[in-house]
Amino acid sequence: LNRTVPDEPLTVTVSRHGWIRSRQGHGLDGTQFAWKAGDGPLAILETRTVHPVVVLDTLGRAYTIRASDIPGGRGDGVPVTTLIDLPPGAKVAQAISGVPEQKYLVAGTGGYGFVATLEDMVSRPRTGKTFMTLNADEEPVLPVVLAPGFDHVAALSSRGRLLVFPLAEMREVPRGRGVIIIGLDGEEKLVAV
């Protein structure tokens, strides 16, 4: 079934408990979004109807949802599991959207990461594909869009340590574990890049 989707601005919201919905347009007032009790925003993505929405789970798998397939309206949306098949024990960790050639810095809480394009994360089946190699106690941190002029990586640990180094030291690979971004001690985690 090859249907043509008009290219329109769309805002997609994903909640921490895994509910997804869309609204037409950009520049929407995020304070006007309602969430179920005890839930809240995980990602608010300004995208376009023709762009893929990529969901990363806590196991490092990447899933693709066509932005045009995400239900709209003012309700809570639908559980993301109605659009993708998460394996047992996996939860939605992050969500991003953009043009397929857009590069991202992706990393896990274990301190490893790499540069990949959104296209590297795109998968056809509902079951997604293995994208990030993570240990059992790790999960993806929020991927960072690599915009022109971004030439350094800043890594923040759960102990408040900050490391800054040239982006050129990162490897660009389509999947895997990548290179060590920051050395961590004991229970310390990478919280953001």
Short mmCIF file of C-alpha atoms in Angstrom, two decimals:
data_model
loop_
_atom_site.label_atom_id
_atom_site.label_comp_id
_atom_site.label_asym_id
_atom_site.label_seq_id
_atom_site.Cartn_x
_atom_site.Cartn_y
_atom_site.Cartn_z
CA LEU A 1 0.00 0.00 0.00
CA ASN A 2 1.81 3.09 -1.21
CA ARG A 3 -0.19 6.13 -0.24
CA THR A 4 1.06 9.64 -0.72
CA VAL A 5 1.26 11.69 2.45
CA PRO A 6 1.16 15.50 2.19
CA ASP A 7 4.31 17.13 3.65
CA GLU A 8 2.95 19.13 6.62
CA PRO A 9 4.33 20.31 9.97
CA LEU A 10 3.47 17.96 12.82
CA THR A 11 4.21 17.89 16.55
CA VAL A 12 4.50 14.40 18.03
CA THR A 13 4.42 13.84 21.79
CA VAL A 14 5.66 10.71 23.55
CA SER A 15 4.97 10.30 27.27
CA ARG A 16 7.24 8.68 29.86
CA HIS A 17 4.70 5.83 30.16
CA GLY A 18 4.77 5.22 26.39
CA TRP A 19 1.72 7.05 25.02
CA ILE A 20 2.11 8.69 21.60
CA ARG A 21 -0.02 11.26 19.74
CA SER A 22 0.32 13.97 17.12
CA ARG A 23 -0.99 17.48 16.53
CA GLN A 24 -0.82 19.51 13.35
CA GLY A 25 1.61 22.42 13.27
CA HIS A 26 4.76 23.61 15.02
CA GLY A 27 5.31 26.14 17.81
CA LEU A 28 2.52 24.67 19.92
CA ASP A 29 2.31 25.66 23.59
CA GLY A 30 3.66 22.61 25.44
CA THR A 31 1.96 23.73 28.65
CA GLN A 32 -1.39 23.04 26.94
CA PHE A 33 -0.64 19.33 26.48
CA ALA A 34 -2.56 17.16 28.95
CA TRP A 35 -0.98 13.99 30.37
CA LYS A 36 -2.44 11.07 32.28
CA ALA A 37 -2.04 11.27 36.07
CA GLY A 38 1.53 10.40 37.05
CA ASP A 39 2.75 10.66 33.46
CA GLY A 40 4.50 13.46 31.60
CA PRO A 41 6.55 14.32 28.54
CA LEU A 42 9.41 12.12 27.38
CA ALA A 43 9.71 13.79 23.96
CA ILE A 44 7.94 16.64 22.15
CA LEU A 45 9.09 16.42 18.54
CA GLU A 46 8.51 19.09 15.91
CA THR A 47 8.67 17.04 12.75
CA ARG A 48 6.89 16.65 9.41
CA THR A 49 4.27 14.14 8.28
CA VAL A 50 6.77 12.61 5.81
CA HIS A 51 9.60 12.07 8.34
CA PRO A 52 10.19 8.89 10.33
CA VAL A 53 9.78 8.91 14.11
CA VAL A 54 12.42 6.66 15.68
CA VAL A 55 11.84 5.17 19.13
CA LEU A 56 14.78 3.70 21.08
CA ASP A 57 13.95 1.17 23.78
CA THR A 58 15.80 0.40 27.01
CA LEU A 59 17.51 -2.58 25.30
CA GLY A 60 19.00 -0.41 22.52
CA ARG A 61 16.61 -1.49 19.76
CA ALA A 62 15.39 1.11 17.25
CA TYR A 63 11.82 1.18 15.91
CA THR A 64 10.34 3.31 13.15
CA ILE A 65 6.87 4.80 13.12
CA ARG A 66 5.62 6.78 10.14
CA ALA A 67 4.70 10.21 11.53
CA SER A 68 1.53 10.14 9.41
CA ASP A 69 0.42 6.90 11.19
CA ILE A 70 0.40 8.51 14.66
CA PRO A 71 -3.15 9.32 15.80
CA GLY A 72 -4.00 12.96 16.29
CA GLY A 73 -6.53 14.75 18.40
CA ARG A 74 -6.71 16.08 21.92
CA GLY A 75 -6.89 12.79 23.84
CA ASP A 76 -4.06 10.87 25.47
CA GLY A 77 -3.10 9.26 22.17
CA VAL A 78 -2.42 5.52 21.94
CA PRO A 79 0.10 3.23 23.65
CA VAL A 80 3.20 3.16 21.45
CA THR A 81 2.92 -0.66 21.63
CA THR A 82 -0.08 -0.44 19.26
CA LEU A 83 2.40 0.77 16.58
CA ILE A 84 5.56 -1.22 17.47
CA ASP A 85 6.28 -4.56 19.19
CA LEU A 86 8.51 -4.07 22.25
CA PRO A 87 10.17 -7.25 23.57
CA PRO A 88 9.33 -8.37 27.14
CA GLY A 89 10.92 -6.10 29.74
CA ALA A 90 11.71 -3.30 27.28
CA LYS A 91 10.34 0.22 27.68
CA VAL A 92 10.46 3.31 25.50
CA ALA A 93 13.68 5.18 26.38
CA GLN A 94 13.95 7.98 23.78
CA ALA A 95 12.21 9.27 20.66
CA ILE A 96 13.57 11.44 17.83
CA SER A 97 12.46 12.51 14.36
CA GLY A 98 13.94 14.32 11.39
CA VAL A 99 15.30 13.90 7.89
CA PRO A 100 16.93 10.49 7.24
CA GLU A 101 20.40 11.96 6.56
CA GLN A 102 20.46 13.92 9.86
CA LYS A 103 23.42 12.86 12.04
CA TYR A 104 23.06 12.24 15.78
CA LEU A 105 25.44 11.60 18.64
CA VAL A 106 24.00 8.56 20.41
CA ALA A 107 25.22 7.22 23.74
CA GLY A 108 24.27 4.89 26.56
CA THR A 109 24.37 5.44 30.31
CA GLY A 110 27.43 3.12 30.40
CA GLY A 111 29.56 5.87 28.82
CA TYR A 112 29.94 4.55 25.25
CA GLY A 113 28.58 6.17 22.11
CA PHE A 114 28.92 6.87 18.40
CA VAL A 115 27.68 9.05 15.57
CA ALA A 116 24.93 7.66 13.33
CA THR A 117 22.35 9.00 10.91
CA LEU A 118 18.61 8.76 11.54
CA GLU A 119 18.53 6.47 8.49
CA ASP A 120 20.84 4.04 10.37
CA MET A 121 18.10 3.74 13.02
CA VAL A 122 15.20 3.28 10.58
CA SER A 123 13.70 -0.20 10.40
CA ARG A 124 10.76 -1.60 8.47
CA PRO A 125 9.25 -4.25 10.73
CA ARG A 126 7.23 -3.52 13.88
CA THR A 127 9.88 -5.50 15.77
CA GLY A 128 12.57 -2.87 15.12
CA LYS A 129 16.24 -3.70 14.86
CA THR A 130 19.30 -3.97 17.07
CA PHE A 131 20.95 -0.54 17.04
CA MET A 132 22.88 0.14 20.27
CA THR A 133 24.85 -2.52 22.12
CA LEU A 134 24.08 -1.96 25.81
CA ASN A 135 24.84 -3.89 28.99
CA ALA A 136 21.88 -5.03 31.12
CA ASP A 137 22.03 -1.99 33.46
CA GLU A 138 22.35 0.61 30.67
CA GLU A 139 19.88 2.49 28.50
CA PRO A 140 20.14 5.17 25.80
CA VAL A 141 20.52 8.82 26.78
CA LEU A 142 18.83 11.49 24.64
CA PRO A 143 20.47 11.51 21.17
CA VAL A 144 21.85 14.91 20.15
CA VAL A 145 21.30 16.40 16.69
CA LEU A 146 24.66 17.30 15.15
CA ALA A 147 24.11 20.77 13.74
CA PRO A 148 26.68 22.75 11.70
CA GLY A 149 29.26 24.25 14.05
CA PHE A 150 28.87 21.53 16.69
CA ASP A 151 32.49 20.40 16.93
CA HIS A 152 32.88 19.28 20.56
CA VAL A 153 31.23 16.66 22.77
CA ALA A 154 30.31 17.52 26.36
CA ALA A 155 29.58 14.47 28.54
CA LEU A 156 27.95 14.83 31.96
CA SER A 157 28.11 12.05 34.57
CA SER A 158 25.70 11.35 37.43
CA ARG A 159 28.45 12.51 39.83
CA GLY A 160 28.53 15.94 38.18
CA ARG A 161 31.75 15.38 36.24
CA LEU A 162 31.89 17.14 32.85
CA LEU A 163 34.25 16.09 30.07
CA VAL A 164 34.65 18.08 26.84
CA PHE A 165 36.58 16.80 23.81
CA PRO A 166 36.58 17.27 19.99
CA LEU A 167 33.72 15.60 18.11
CA ALA A 168 36.34 14.33 15.64
CA GLU A 169 37.35 11.72 18.27
CA MET A 170 33.94 10.00 17.87
CA ARG A 171 33.42 7.19 15.35
CA GLU A 172 30.59 7.19 12.82
CA VAL A 173 29.09 3.70 12.60
CA PRO A 174 25.61 2.45 11.65
CA ARG A 175 25.15 0.45 14.91
CA GLY A 176 27.02 -1.06 17.84
CA ARG A 177 28.67 0.14 21.05
CA GLY A 178 30.95 2.85 19.68
CA VAL A 179 33.85 4.32 21.63
CA ILE A 180 34.21 5.28 25.26
CA ILE A 181 32.97 8.85 25.78
CA ILE A 182 33.69 9.14 29.50
CA GLY A 183 35.27 6.77 32.03
CA LEU A 184 32.83 5.96 34.84
CA ASP A 185 33.43 4.65 38.37
CA GLY A 186 31.21 2.11 40.14
CA GLU A 187 27.55 3.20 40.05
CA GLU A 188 28.31 6.36 38.07
CA LYS A 189 26.29 6.80 34.85
CA LEU A 190 26.47 9.01 31.78
CA VAL A 191 23.36 11.22 32.08
CA ALA A 192 23.69 13.49 29.03
CA VAL A 193 25.83 14.33 26.00
#
